[in-house]
Amino acid sequence: MGAIFCCCPPKDGGDDEPMLAPLPKVKVGKRGTHVKNKNVEEGIHLSGEGTALADTLIEQDAAYWEVKIISVGVGVQVGVSYDLSGHLLDSQIGDKESSWALCSGPDGKPLEQGDVIGVAYGQGDIPNLRFFHNGTPVEEATVLRIRGEGYPSVSVCSGAEILWVFDPDHFANPPPGRHTEVRPPRKML
């Protein structure tokens, strides 16, 4: 009693389950006119002057991505923004009204070549946005609450070069807690 039996015998010929399609990769959705981007194996190489937004709205509860500093230049900003357009893409993020960022330079966090900035964005968490410098939390850059839809965003300025990393196989540090890589939604049709 209580046993469950399958009335369908297994198929001959092994496991014929269809393979799942791989997740689409996060790409640059919008960028300033002077921002150059190139897809490389580890992520997206960015340089120039201005802002770039990922093409993926952060819809998951807890997302994580990294930025590796290749050259600091005058400055690098890493964070989250609303859907920016026009002249805002030719400026820098971090105004705390339409974008929130960890900033480098004289008024921000001192960064060096080889540094890794981790970004943890949790819509159900307070604080919503946390930054990590080489795996160590940067408490002074924490943002308690961001209302609305956010996109991963970065800004580069005068000689700055970065590698924007969304693939967990290329993360330098493990994501905190329940955070996972940014996952673009799958198309159903």
Backbone as a printed PyTorch tensor [residue, N CA C, xyz], in Angstrom:
tensor([[[  0.8270,  -1.1780,   0.0000],
         [  0.0000,   0.0000,   0.0000],
         [  0.8670,   1.2340,   0.0000]],

        [[  0.3510,   2.2430,  -0.6450],
         [  1.0400,   3.5210,  -0.6760],
         [  2.1600,   3.6000,  -1.6890]],

        [[  2.4880,   2.5260,  -2.3910],
         [  3.5580,   2.5810,  -3.3730],
         [  3.0370,   3.1800,  -4.6750]],

        [[  3.8890,   3.8840,  -5.3670],
         [  3.5200,   4.4850,  -6.6390],
         [  4.3110,   3.8030,  -7.7300]],

        [[  3.6110,   3.3190,  -8.7340],
         [  4.2570,   2.6610,  -9.8490],
         [  3.9740,   3.4420, -11.1110]],

        [[  4.9230,   3.4750, -11.9820],
         [  4.7400,   4.1360, -13.2760],
         [  4.1670,   3.1190, -14.2570]],

        [[  3.1130,   3.5000, -14.9380],
         [  2.4970,   2.5750, -15.8820],
         [  3.1500,   2.6380, -17.2580]],

        [[  4.0620,   3.5830, -17.4300],
         [  4.7170,   3.7320, -18.7340],
         [  6.1390,   3.1960, -18.6470]],

        [[  6.4730,   2.2170, -19.4550],
         [  7.8390,   1.6890, -19.4100],
         [  8.8110,   2.7260, -19.9890]],

        [[ 10.0620,   2.6810, -19.5630],
         [ 11.0340,   3.6270, -20.1050],
         [ 11.2460,   3.4010, -21.5940]],

        [[ 11.5690,   4.4650, -22.2800],
         [ 11.8390,   4.3700, -23.7240],
         [ 13.1540,   3.6400, -23.9510]],

        [[ 13.2020,   2.9260, -25.0520],
         [ 14.4690,   2.3200, -25.4430],
         [ 15.2980,   3.3970, -26.1250]],

        [[ 16.5740,   3.3330, -25.9970],
         [ 17.4370,   4.2740, -26.7010],
         [ 17.9490,   5.3910, -25.8060]],

        [[ 17.7290,   5.3020, -24.5180],
         [ 18.3250,   6.2710, -23.6200],
         [ 17.4770,   7.5050, -23.3950]],

        [[ 18.1310,   8.5140, -22.9460],
         [ 17.4830,   9.7550, -22.5440],
         [ 17.3190,  10.6650, -23.7570]],

        [[ 16.0800,  10.9010, -24.1760],
         [ 15.8200,  11.7340, -25.3450],
         [ 15.2350,  13.0930, -24.9670]],

        [[ 15.4780,  13.5510, -23.7430],
         [ 14.9310,  14.8410, -23.3450],
         [ 15.5880,  15.9410, -24.1590]],

        [[ 14.7930,  16.9360, -24.5610],
         [ 15.3730,  18.0180, -25.3510],
         [ 16.3430,  18.8520, -24.5070]],

        [[ 17.3660,  19.3520, -25.1500],
         [ 18.3490,  20.1990, -24.4840],
         [ 17.7580,  21.5870, -24.3000]],

        [[ 18.0250,  22.2000, -23.1570],
         [ 17.5830,  23.5710, -22.9270],
         [ 18.4930,  24.5120, -23.6980]],

        [[ 17.8970,  25.5430, -24.2470],
         [ 18.6910,  26.5510, -24.9440],
         [ 19.5120,  27.3230, -23.9110]],

        [[ 20.7480,  27.6750, -24.2280],
         [ 21.5470,  28.4380, -23.2710],
         [ 20.9170,  29.8130, -23.0500]],

        [[ 21.1700,  30.3630, -21.8700],
         [ 20.6700,  31.7010, -21.5780],
         [ 21.3040,  32.7040, -22.5380]],

        [[ 20.5310,  33.6900, -22.9950],
         [ 21.1500,  34.7300, -23.8080],
         [ 22.1430,  35.5130, -22.9520]],

        [[ 23.1360,  36.1010, -23.5930],
         [ 24.1440,  36.8730, -22.8710],
         [ 23.6900,  38.3160, -22.7300]],

        [[ 24.1020,  38.9330, -21.6410],
         [ 23.8600,  40.3510, -21.4330],
         [ 24.7930,  41.1120, -22.3750]],

        [[ 24.2560,  42.1060, -23.0480],
         [ 25.0330,  42.9180, -23.9860],
         [ 24.8480,  44.3940, -23.6420]],

        [[ 25.5550,  45.2520, -24.3440],
         [ 25.3500,  46.6850, -24.2060],
         [ 24.0750,  47.0360, -24.9550]],

        [[ 23.1370,  47.6700, -24.2560],
         [ 21.8810,  48.0650, -24.8780],
         [ 21.9610,  49.4620, -25.4570]],

        [[ 22.4360,  50.4060, -24.6610],
         [ 22.6020,  51.7920, -25.0870],
         [ 23.9660,  52.2620, -24.6310]],

        [[ 24.5170,  53.2040, -25.3820],
         [ 25.8120,  53.7690, -24.9820],
         [ 25.9360,  55.1790, -25.5320]],

        [[ 26.7780,  55.9600, -24.8930],
         [ 27.0610,  57.3020, -25.3730],
         [ 27.7820,  57.2520, -26.7060]],

        [[ 27.7580,  58.3660, -27.4100],
         [ 28.3450,  58.4060, -28.7520],
         [ 29.8570,  58.1860, -28.7520]],

        [[ 30.5250,  58.4390, -27.6280],
         [ 31.9810,  58.2880, -27.5700],
         [ 32.4300,  57.0680, -26.7720]],

        [[ 31.4880,  56.1830, -26.4750],
         [ 31.8220,  54.9540, -25.7550],
         [ 32.0380,  53.8430, -26.7760]],

        [[ 33.1820,  53.1790, -26.6510],
         [ 33.4990,  52.0540, -27.5440],
         [ 33.3190,  50.7700, -26.7560]],

        [[ 32.6700,  49.7920, -27.3870],
         [ 32.5120,  48.4900, -26.7270],
         [ 32.8700,  47.3720, -27.6860]],

        [[ 33.3880,  46.2980, -27.0830],
         [ 33.7650,  45.1170, -27.8560],
         [ 33.5060,  43.8950, -26.9820]],

        [[ 32.7720,  42.9290, -27.5250],
         [ 32.5370,  41.6740, -26.8050],
         [ 33.7870,  40.8170, -26.8720]],

        [[ 34.2420,  40.3690, -25.7010],
         [ 35.3790,  39.4600, -25.5980],
         [ 34.9270,  38.2570, -24.7780]],

        [[ 35.7490,  37.2280, -24.7040],
         [ 35.3500,  35.9950, -24.0150],
         [ 34.9360,  36.2400, -22.5630]],

        [[ 35.6730,  37.0830, -21.8540],
         [ 35.4140,  37.3030, -20.4340],
         [ 34.2490,  38.2370, -20.1670]],

        [[ 33.8450,  39.0520, -21.1480],
         [ 32.7760,  40.0230, -20.9220],
         [ 32.7210,  41.0620, -22.0240]],

        [[ 32.5120,  42.3200, -21.6140],
         [ 32.4020,  43.4210, -22.5640],
         [ 33.4860,  44.4420, -22.2330]],

        [[ 34.3720,  44.7010, -23.1870],
         [ 35.4340,  45.6790, -23.0110],
         [ 34.8770,  47.0560, -23.3840]],

        [[ 34.9910,  48.0250, -22.4660],
         [ 34.4910,  49.3840, -22.7080],
         [ 35.6040,  50.3990, -22.5110]],

        [[ 35.5900,  51.4190, -23.3580],
         [ 36.5300,  52.5320, -23.2250],
         [ 35.8810,  53.7670, -23.8380]],

        [[ 36.5730,  54.8850, -23.7330],
         [ 36.0630,  56.1190, -24.3190],
         [ 35.5930,  57.0910, -23.2660]],

        [[ 34.4600,  57.7460, -23.5600],
         [ 33.9260,  58.8000, -22.6840],
         [ 32.4070,  58.7480, -22.7130]],

        [[ 31.7990,  58.4620, -21.5640],
         [ 30.3460,  58.4410, -21.4950],
         [ 29.8350,  57.2290, -20.7390]],

        [[ 28.5490,  56.9380, -20.9460],
         [ 27.8400,  55.9090, -20.1820],
         [ 27.3400,  54.7970, -21.0940]],

        [[ 27.3040,  53.5860, -20.5480],
         [ 26.7140,  52.4360, -21.2410],
         [ 25.7410,  51.7500, -20.2920]],

        [[ 24.6090,  51.3130, -20.8400],
         [ 23.6110,  50.5500, -20.1000],
         [ 23.5380,  49.1560, -20.6880]],

        [[ 23.3710,  48.1740, -19.8290],
         [ 23.1610,  46.8110, -20.3140],
         [ 21.7980,  46.7410, -20.9890]],

        [[ 21.6210,  45.7510, -21.8480],
         [ 20.3490,  45.5930, -22.5580],
         [ 19.3100,  44.8560, -21.7180]],

        [[ 19.6650,  44.4800, -20.4980],
         [ 18.7970,  43.6640, -19.6620],
         [ 18.3420,  44.4260, -18.4300]],

        [[ 17.0550,  44.6240, -18.3260],
         [ 16.4440,  45.1780, -17.1350],
         [ 16.6050,  44.1570, -16.0120]],

        [[ 16.9540,  44.6240, -14.8210],
         [ 17.1410,  43.6940, -13.7120],
         [ 15.7690,  43.3540, -13.1560]],

        [[ 15.2740,  42.1600, -13.5390],
         [ 13.9550,  41.7170, -13.1100],
         [ 14.0240,  40.6990, -11.9700]],

        [[ 15.1710,  40.0920, -11.7860],
         [ 15.2940,  39.0850, -10.7430],
         [ 15.4540,  39.7550,  -9.3820]],

        [[ 15.2210,  38.9930,  -8.3340],
         [ 15.2600,  39.5500,  -6.9820],
         [ 16.6610,  39.9520,  -6.5320]],

        [[ 17.6710,  39.2000,  -6.9080],
         [ 19.0210,  39.4490,  -6.4090],
         [ 20.0330,  39.1900,  -7.5230]],

        [[ 20.5800,  40.2580,  -8.0840],
         [ 21.4990,  40.1510,  -9.2230],
         [ 22.9000,  40.6180,  -8.8260]],

        [[ 23.9070,  40.0810,  -9.5270],
         [ 25.3050,  40.4290,  -9.2550],
         [ 26.0660,  40.4850, -10.5680]],

        [[ 26.9880,  41.4390, -10.6770],
         [ 27.9040,  41.5270, -11.8100],
         [ 29.1630,  42.2250, -11.3370]],

        [[ 30.1990,  42.1920, -12.1610],
         [ 31.4820,  42.7810, -11.7960],
         [ 32.0250,  43.6670, -12.9110]],

        [[ 32.8920,  44.5730, -12.5000],
         [ 33.6490,  45.4060, -13.4360],
         [ 35.1160,  45.2960, -13.0410]],

        [[ 35.9350,  44.8760, -13.9990],
         [ 37.3720,  44.7910, -13.7780],
         [ 38.0250,  46.0340, -14.3900]],

        [[ 38.8570,  46.6910, -13.6110],
         [ 39.5130,  47.9210, -14.0580],
         [ 40.7570,  47.5520, -14.8610]],

        [[ 40.7570,  47.9620, -16.1180],
         [ 41.9430,  47.7720, -16.9630],
         [ 42.8120,  49.0120, -16.8610]],

        [[ 42.1830,  50.1910, -16.9400],
         [ 42.8710,  51.4730, -16.7630],
         [ 41.8730,  52.4520, -16.1570]],

        [[ 42.2620,  53.1410, -15.0940],
         [ 41.3460,  54.0420, -14.3940],
         [ 41.0690,  55.3040, -15.1900]],

        [[ 42.0680,  55.8130, -15.9360],
         [ 41.8760,  57.0770, -16.6460],
         [ 41.5110,  58.1740, -15.6540]],

        [[ 40.6420,  59.0860, -16.0680],
         [ 40.1840,  60.1490, -15.1710],
         [ 39.1470,  59.6130, -14.1870]],

        [[ 38.3410,  58.6440, -14.6310],
         [ 37.3420,  58.1210, -13.7100],
         [ 36.5150,  56.9830, -14.2770]],

        [[ 35.9750,  56.1890, -13.3530],
         [ 35.0900,  55.0790, -13.6780],
         [ 33.9280,  55.1380, -12.6900]],

        [[ 32.7120,  54.9560, -13.1780],
         [ 31.5330,  54.8750, -12.3340],
         [ 30.8300,  53.5610, -12.6500]],

        [[ 30.4180,  52.8460, -11.6030],
         [ 29.8040,  51.5350, -11.7550],
         [ 28.5340,  51.5220, -10.9160]],

        [[ 27.4010,  51.1210, -11.5160],
         [ 26.1950,  51.0790, -10.7120],
         [ 24.9460,  50.6650, -11.4510]],

        [[ 23.8450,  51.3280, -11.0970],
         [ 22.5140,  51.0530, -11.6240],
         [ 21.8870,  52.3640, -12.0490]],

        [[ 21.1390,  52.3350, -13.1500],
         [ 20.4500,  53.5480, -13.5880],
         [ 19.0840,  53.1980, -14.1570]],

        [[ 18.2560,  54.2210, -14.2340],
         [ 17.0060,  54.0880, -14.9700],
         [ 17.3580,  54.0410, -16.4480]],

        [[ 16.3740,  53.9190, -17.3060],
         [ 16.5830,  53.8370, -18.7510],
         [ 16.9910,  55.2090, -19.2860]],

        [[ 18.2930,  55.4910, -19.2950],
         [ 18.8080,  56.7860, -19.7370],
         [ 18.8190,  56.8670, -21.2560]],

        [[ 18.7670,  58.0840, -21.7710],
         [ 18.8570,  58.2750, -23.2230],
         [ 19.4280,  59.6590, -23.5080]],

        [[ 19.6840,  59.9090, -24.7800],
         [ 20.1410,  61.2200, -25.2360],
         [ 21.4330,  61.6730, -24.5890]],

        [[ 21.4550,  62.9490, -24.1860],
         [ 22.6770,  63.5440, -23.6410],
         [ 23.1170,  62.9000, -22.3300]],

        [[ 22.2070,  62.2360, -21.6130],
         [ 22.5910,  61.5660, -20.3670],
         [ 23.5690,  60.4160, -20.6150]],

        [[ 23.5260,  59.8320, -21.8120],
         [ 24.4780,  58.7690, -22.1460],
         [ 25.8740,  59.3200, -22.4260]],

        [[ 25.9600,  60.6140, -22.7100],
         [ 27.2630,  61.2330, -22.9460],
         [ 27.8430,  61.8460, -21.6750]],

        [[ 27.1610,  61.6700, -20.5540],
         [ 27.6600,  62.1610, -19.2690],
         [ 28.0240,  60.9700, -18.3840]],

        [[ 28.1760,  61.2070, -17.0990],
         [ 28.5800,  60.1610, -16.1580],
         [ 27.4210,  59.8250, -15.2190]],

        [[ 27.3150,  58.5650, -14.7990],
         [ 26.2540,  58.1670, -13.8780],
         [ 26.6530,  58.5030, -12.4350]],

        [[ 25.6390,  58.4600, -11.5610],
         [ 25.9000,  58.6710, -10.1460],
         [ 25.2550,  59.9160,  -9.5790]],

        [[ 24.1990,  60.4390, -10.2300],
         [ 23.5540,  61.6630,  -9.7520],
         [ 22.6070,  61.4290,  -8.5770]],

        [[ 22.3330,  60.1980,  -8.2210],
         [ 21.4690,  59.7800,  -7.1110],
         [ 19.9980,  60.1300,  -7.3120]],

        [[ 19.6300,  60.4780,  -8.5320],
         [ 18.2250,  60.6970,  -8.8780],
         [ 17.7790,  59.7250,  -9.9600]],

        [[ 18.6100,  59.5640, -10.9960],
         [ 18.3000,  58.6270, -12.0700],
         [ 19.3630,  57.5380, -12.1890]],

        [[ 20.4310,  57.6650, -11.3830],
         [ 21.4940,  56.6580, -11.3880],
         [ 22.2480,  56.7000, -10.0640]],

        [[ 22.7490,  55.5320,  -9.6750],
         [ 23.4640,  55.3790,  -8.4180],
         [ 24.7230,  54.6040,  -8.7240]],

        [[ 25.8710,  55.0920,  -8.2130],
         [ 27.1310,  54.4690,  -8.6270],
         [ 28.2030,  54.5890,  -7.5630]],

        [[ 29.1480,  53.6630,  -7.6460],
         [ 30.4140,  53.7800,  -6.9480],
         [ 31.3170,  54.5320,  -7.9110]],

        [[ 31.8390,  55.6690,  -7.4830],
         [ 32.6350,  56.5220,  -8.3640],
         [ 34.1000,  56.4850,  -7.9540]],

        [[ 34.9620,  56.5660,  -8.9470],
         [ 36.3940,  56.6740,  -8.6770],
         [ 36.8000,  58.1260,  -8.8680]],

        [[ 38.0570,  58.3910,  -8.6760],
         [ 38.5520,  59.7450,  -8.8950],
         [ 38.7450,  60.4850,  -7.5860]],

        [[ 39.0010,  61.8060,  -7.6790],
         [ 39.3270,  62.5920,  -6.4830],
         [ 38.2160,  62.5850,  -5.4300]],

        [[ 36.9540,  62.5300,  -5.8440],
         [ 35.8430,  62.5810,  -4.8930],
         [ 35.2550,  61.2050,  -4.5830]],

        [[ 35.8670,  60.1580,  -5.1100],
         [ 35.3060,  58.8150,  -4.9350],
         [ 36.3120,  57.8290,  -4.3960]],

        [[ 36.0680,  56.5770,  -4.6710],
         [ 36.9080,  55.4710,  -4.2130],
         [ 38.1860,  55.4250,  -5.0540]],

        [[ 39.3550,  55.4110,  -4.4380],
         [ 40.5780,  55.2620,  -5.2390],
         [ 40.6450,  53.8610,  -5.8390]],

        [[ 40.7530,  53.7920,  -7.1480],
         [ 40.8370,  52.5110,  -7.8560],
         [ 42.1530,  52.4290,  -8.5940]],

        [[ 42.5970,  51.1990,  -8.7970],
         [ 43.8400,  50.9450,  -9.5210],
         [ 43.6090,  49.8880, -10.5850]],

        [[ 44.5300,  49.8260, -11.5120],
         [ 44.4880,  48.7900, -12.5340],
         [ 44.4370,  47.4220, -11.8410]],

        [[ 43.5340,  46.5450, -12.3100],
         [ 43.4000,  45.2140, -11.7460],
         [ 42.3370,  45.1010, -10.6660]],

        [[ 41.8420,  46.2220, -10.1420],
         [ 40.7820,  46.1700,  -9.1320],
         [ 39.4990,  45.6050,  -9.7300]],

        [[ 38.6750,  44.9980,  -8.8810],
         [ 37.3850,  44.4480,  -9.2980],
         [ 36.2980,  45.0640,  -8.4230]],

        [[ 35.3050,  45.6480,  -9.0760],
         [ 34.1460,  46.1970,  -8.3830],
         [ 32.9830,  45.2310,  -8.5920]],

        [[ 32.4530,  44.7000,  -7.5040],
         [ 31.2770,  43.8440,  -7.5580],
         [ 30.0470,  44.6670,  -7.2310]],

        [[ 28.9390,  44.3820,  -7.9150],
         [ 27.6880,  45.1060,  -7.6960],
         [ 26.6050,  44.0860,  -7.3570]],

        [[ 25.9840,  44.2510,  -6.1870],
         [ 24.8930,  43.3820,  -5.7510],
         [ 23.6300,  44.2370,  -5.6560]],

        [[ 22.6510,  43.9170,  -6.5030],
         [ 21.4040,  44.6690,  -6.5470],
         [ 20.2770,  43.7240,  -6.1700]],

        [[ 19.6170,  44.0120,  -5.0530],
         [ 18.5360,  43.1600,  -4.5820],
         [ 17.2650,  43.9680,  -4.4190]],

        [[ 16.2750,  43.6970,  -5.2540],
         [ 15.0430,  44.4670,  -5.2010],
         [ 14.2730,  44.2400,  -3.9100]],

        [[ 14.3970,  43.0650,  -3.3260],
         [ 13.6910,  42.7700,  -2.0860],
         [ 14.5500,  43.0030,  -0.8560]],

        [[ 15.7690,  43.4690,  -1.0440],
         [ 16.6890,  43.6800,   0.0700],
         [ 16.7280,  45.1520,   0.4640]],

        [[ 17.0200,  45.4040,   1.7150],
         [ 17.3630,  46.7480,   2.1690],
         [ 18.7300,  46.5870,   2.8100]],

        [[ 19.7600,  47.1840,   2.3160],
         [ 19.8100,  48.1240,   1.1830],
         [ 19.6270,  47.4170,  -0.1670]],

        [[ 19.1400,  48.1960,  -1.1550],
         [ 18.9290,  47.6560,  -2.5030],
         [ 20.2350,  47.4530,  -3.2650]],

        [[ 21.2030,  48.3310,  -3.0540],
         [ 22.4210,  48.3260,  -3.8740],
         [ 23.6500,  48.3440,  -2.9710]],

        [[ 24.5040,  47.3290,  -3.1850],
         [ 25.7580,  47.2410,  -2.4350],
         [ 26.9120,  47.0720,  -3.4040]],

        [[ 28.0630,  47.6220,  -3.0260],
         [ 29.2670,  47.5380,  -3.8460],
         [ 30.3600,  46.8290,  -3.0650]],

        [[ 31.2480,  46.1510,  -3.8180],
         [ 32.3700,  45.4360,  -3.2390],
         [ 33.6290,  45.8220,  -4.0090]],

        [[ 34.6910,  46.1630,  -3.2820],
         [ 35.9780,  46.4910,  -3.8870],
         [ 36.9190,  45.3330,  -3.5930]],

        [[ 37.2580,  44.5740,  -4.6370],
         [ 38.0950,  43.3780,  -4.4880],
         [ 37.5300,  42.4190,  -3.4350]],

        [[ 36.2010,  42.2840,  -3.4080],
         [ 35.5330,  41.3610,  -2.5110],
         [ 35.1610,  41.9260,  -1.1480]],

        [[ 35.6330,  43.1370,  -0.8290],
         [ 35.3470,  43.7610,   0.4650],
         [ 34.2110,  44.7750,   0.3110]],

        [[ 33.1820,  44.7220,   1.1730],
         [ 32.0630,  45.6780,   1.0490],
         [ 32.5280,  47.1300,   1.1750]],

        [[ 31.9310,  47.9990,   0.3690],
         [ 32.1930,  49.4350,   0.4310],
         [ 30.9410,  50.0620,   1.0440]],

        [[ 30.9170,  50.1340,   2.3640],
         [ 29.7180,  50.5610,   3.0970],
         [ 29.2800,  51.9790,   2.7460]],

        [[ 30.2270,  52.8890,   2.5330],
         [ 29.8760,  54.2930,   2.2660],
         [ 29.1850,  54.4930,   0.9180]],

        [[ 29.2390,  53.5100,   0.0370],
         [ 28.5890,  53.6260,  -1.2760],
         [ 27.2340,  52.9200,  -1.3290]],

        [[ 26.8300,  52.2730,  -0.2350],
         [ 25.5750,  51.5240,  -0.1840],
         [ 24.3840,  52.4570,  -0.4140]],

        [[ 23.4080,  51.9620,  -1.1840],
         [ 22.1800,  52.7190,  -1.4620],
         [ 21.0190,  51.9480,  -0.8500]],

        [[ 20.2880,  52.6160,   0.0520],
         [ 19.2090,  51.9310,   0.7570],
         [ 18.0560,  51.5460,  -0.1480]],

        [[ 17.5430,  52.4820,  -0.9360],
         [ 16.3400,  52.1860,  -1.7040],
         [ 16.4110,  52.8370,  -3.0900]],

        [[ 16.1110,  52.0270,  -4.0900],
         [ 15.9740,  52.5020,  -5.4690],
         [ 14.5910,  52.0800,  -5.9310]],

        [[ 13.7900,  53.0340,  -6.3000],
         [ 12.4330,  52.7260,  -6.7550],
         [ 12.4140,  52.7140,  -8.2840]],

        [[ 11.7070,  51.7560,  -8.8470],
         [ 11.6000,  51.6940, -10.2960],
         [ 12.5100,  50.6410, -10.9000]],

        [[ 12.5460,  50.6530, -12.2300],
         [ 13.2870,  49.6500, -12.9770],
         [ 14.7300,  50.0840, -13.2010]],

        [[ 15.6640,  49.1980, -12.8680],
         [ 17.0720,  49.5270, -12.9860],
         [ 17.8090,  48.6590, -13.9880]],

        [[ 18.8150,  49.2600, -14.5990],
         [ 19.6980,  48.5790, -15.5450],
         [ 21.1320,  48.6410, -15.0130]],

        [[ 21.9120,  47.5750, -15.1900],
         [ 23.3380,  47.6990, -14.8980],
         [ 23.9200,  48.7970, -15.7870]],

        [[ 24.7390,  49.6820, -15.2090],
         [ 25.3130,  50.7730, -15.9840],
         [ 26.7330,  51.0840, -15.5280]],

        [[ 27.4970,  51.6140, -16.4580],
         [ 28.8690,  52.0330, -16.1870],
         [ 29.1550,  53.3230, -16.9520]],

        [[ 30.0880,  54.1010, -16.4140],
         [ 30.5830,  55.2750, -17.1280],
         [ 32.1010,  55.2220, -17.1350]],

        [[ 32.6780,  55.6460, -18.2390],
         [ 34.1260,  55.7540, -18.3630],
         [ 34.4590,  57.1840, -18.7480]],

        [[ 35.6480,  57.6250, -18.3370],
         [ 36.0250,  59.0160, -18.5920],
         [ 37.5090,  59.1080, -18.9310]],

        [[ 37.8140,  59.7050, -20.0480],
         [ 39.1820,  60.0740, -20.4460],
         [ 40.2570,  59.0500, -20.1110]],

        [[ 40.3450,  58.0270, -20.9160],
         [ 41.4020,  57.0320, -20.7700],
         [ 41.0130,  55.8240, -19.9420]],

        [[ 39.8310,  55.8210, -19.3700],
         [ 39.4080,  54.6620, -18.5710],
         [ 39.0500,  53.5040, -19.4910]],

        [[ 39.4270,  52.3070, -19.0680],
         [ 39.0640,  51.0770, -19.7760],
         [ 38.6330,  50.0610, -18.7370]],

        [[ 37.5360,  49.3750, -19.0280],
         [ 37.0190,  48.3870, -18.0880],
         [ 36.5840,  47.1260, -18.8170]],

        [[ 36.4020,  46.0710, -18.0470],
         [ 35.8220,  44.8350, -18.5410],
         [ 34.5740,  44.5950, -17.7030]],

        [[ 33.4180,  44.6140, -18.3480],
         [ 32.1200,  44.4510, -17.6910],
         [ 31.7920,  42.9700, -17.7430]],

        [[ 31.6710,  42.3120, -16.5940],
         [ 31.5570,  40.8610, -16.5290],
         [ 30.1810,  40.4530, -15.9870]],

        [[ 29.4480,  39.6810, -16.7900],
         [ 28.1410,  39.1610, -16.3850],
         [ 28.1320,  37.6320, -16.2690]],

        [[ 29.1610,  36.9760, -16.7610],
         [ 29.2400,  35.5110, -16.7560],
         [ 29.8680,  35.0390, -15.4470]],

        [[ 29.1540,  34.2320, -14.6460],
         [ 29.7080,  33.8110, -13.3610],
         [ 30.9950,  32.9990, -13.4780]],

        [[ 31.2500,  32.3980, -14.6290],
         [ 32.5000,  31.6630, -14.8240],
         [ 33.7060,  32.5930, -14.8240]],

        [[ 33.4740,  33.8870, -15.0330],
         [ 34.5730,  34.8600, -15.0870],
         [ 34.5590,  35.8330, -13.9170]],

        [[ 33.6940,  35.6110, -12.9140],
         [ 33.6990,  36.4590, -11.7270],
         [ 34.9880,  36.2240, -10.9490]],

        [[ 35.5560,  37.3020, -10.4360],
         [ 36.7420,  37.1990,  -9.5960],
         [ 36.3770,  36.8460,  -8.1610]],

        [[ 35.1490,  37.2070,  -7.7510],
         [ 34.6860,  36.9650,  -6.3870],
         [ 33.3180,  36.3000,  -6.4300]],

        [[ 32.9980,  35.4910,  -5.4280],
         [ 31.6680,  34.8670,  -5.4130],
         [ 30.5920,  35.9120,  -5.1010]],

        [[ 29.4220,  35.7970,  -5.7160],
         [ 28.3240,  36.7120,  -5.3940],
         [ 27.9100,  36.5440,  -3.9280]],

        [[ 27.4910,  37.6320,  -3.2790],
         [ 27.0820,  37.5260,  -1.8740],
         [ 25.7160,  36.8580,  -1.7260]],

        [[ 25.5550,  36.0850,  -0.6840],
         [ 24.2650,  35.4960,  -0.3280],
         [ 23.5410,  34.8310,  -1.4780]],

        [[ 22.3060,  35.2530,  -1.7190],
         [ 21.4510,  34.6420,  -2.7370],
         [ 21.5740,  35.3100,  -4.1050]],

        [[ 22.4990,  36.2320,  -4.2760],
         [ 22.6770,  36.9260,  -5.5510],
         [ 23.2590,  35.9770,  -6.6060]],

        [[ 22.7860,  36.1290,  -7.8410],
         [ 23.2880,  35.3530,  -8.9690],
         [ 23.5420,  36.3110, -10.1290]],

        [[ 24.1640,  35.7910, -11.1660],
         [ 24.4410,  36.6130, -12.3430],
         [ 23.1480,  37.2200, -12.9060]],

        [[ 23.2760,  38.3430, -13.5960],
         [ 22.1230,  38.9520, -14.2650],
         [ 21.6350,  37.9820, -15.3220]],

        [[ 20.3510,  37.6840, -15.2820],
         [ 19.7770,  36.7100, -16.2110],
         [ 18.7780,  37.3660, -17.1380]],

        [[ 19.1150,  37.4660, -18.4100],
         [ 18.1420,  37.9900, -19.3640],
         [ 16.9330,  37.0530, -19.4250]],

        [[ 15.7470,  37.6000, -19.5980],
         [ 14.5760,  36.7140, -19.6990],
         [ 14.6440,  35.8780, -20.9640]],

        [[ 14.1230,  34.6580, -20.8850],
         [ 14.0560,  33.7990, -22.0650],
         [ 12.8260,  34.1580, -22.8650]],

        [[ 12.9600,  34.1370, -24.1530],
         [ 11.8140,  34.3850, -25.0400],
         [ 11.0000,  33.1000, -25.0840]],

        [[  9.7090,  33.2140, -24.9010],
         [  8.8530,  32.0260, -24.8810],
         [  8.4900,  31.5490, -26.2760]],

        [[  8.4590,  32.4290, -27.2290],
         [  8.1030,  32.0450, -28.6080],
         [  9.2380,  32.3230, -29.5450]]])
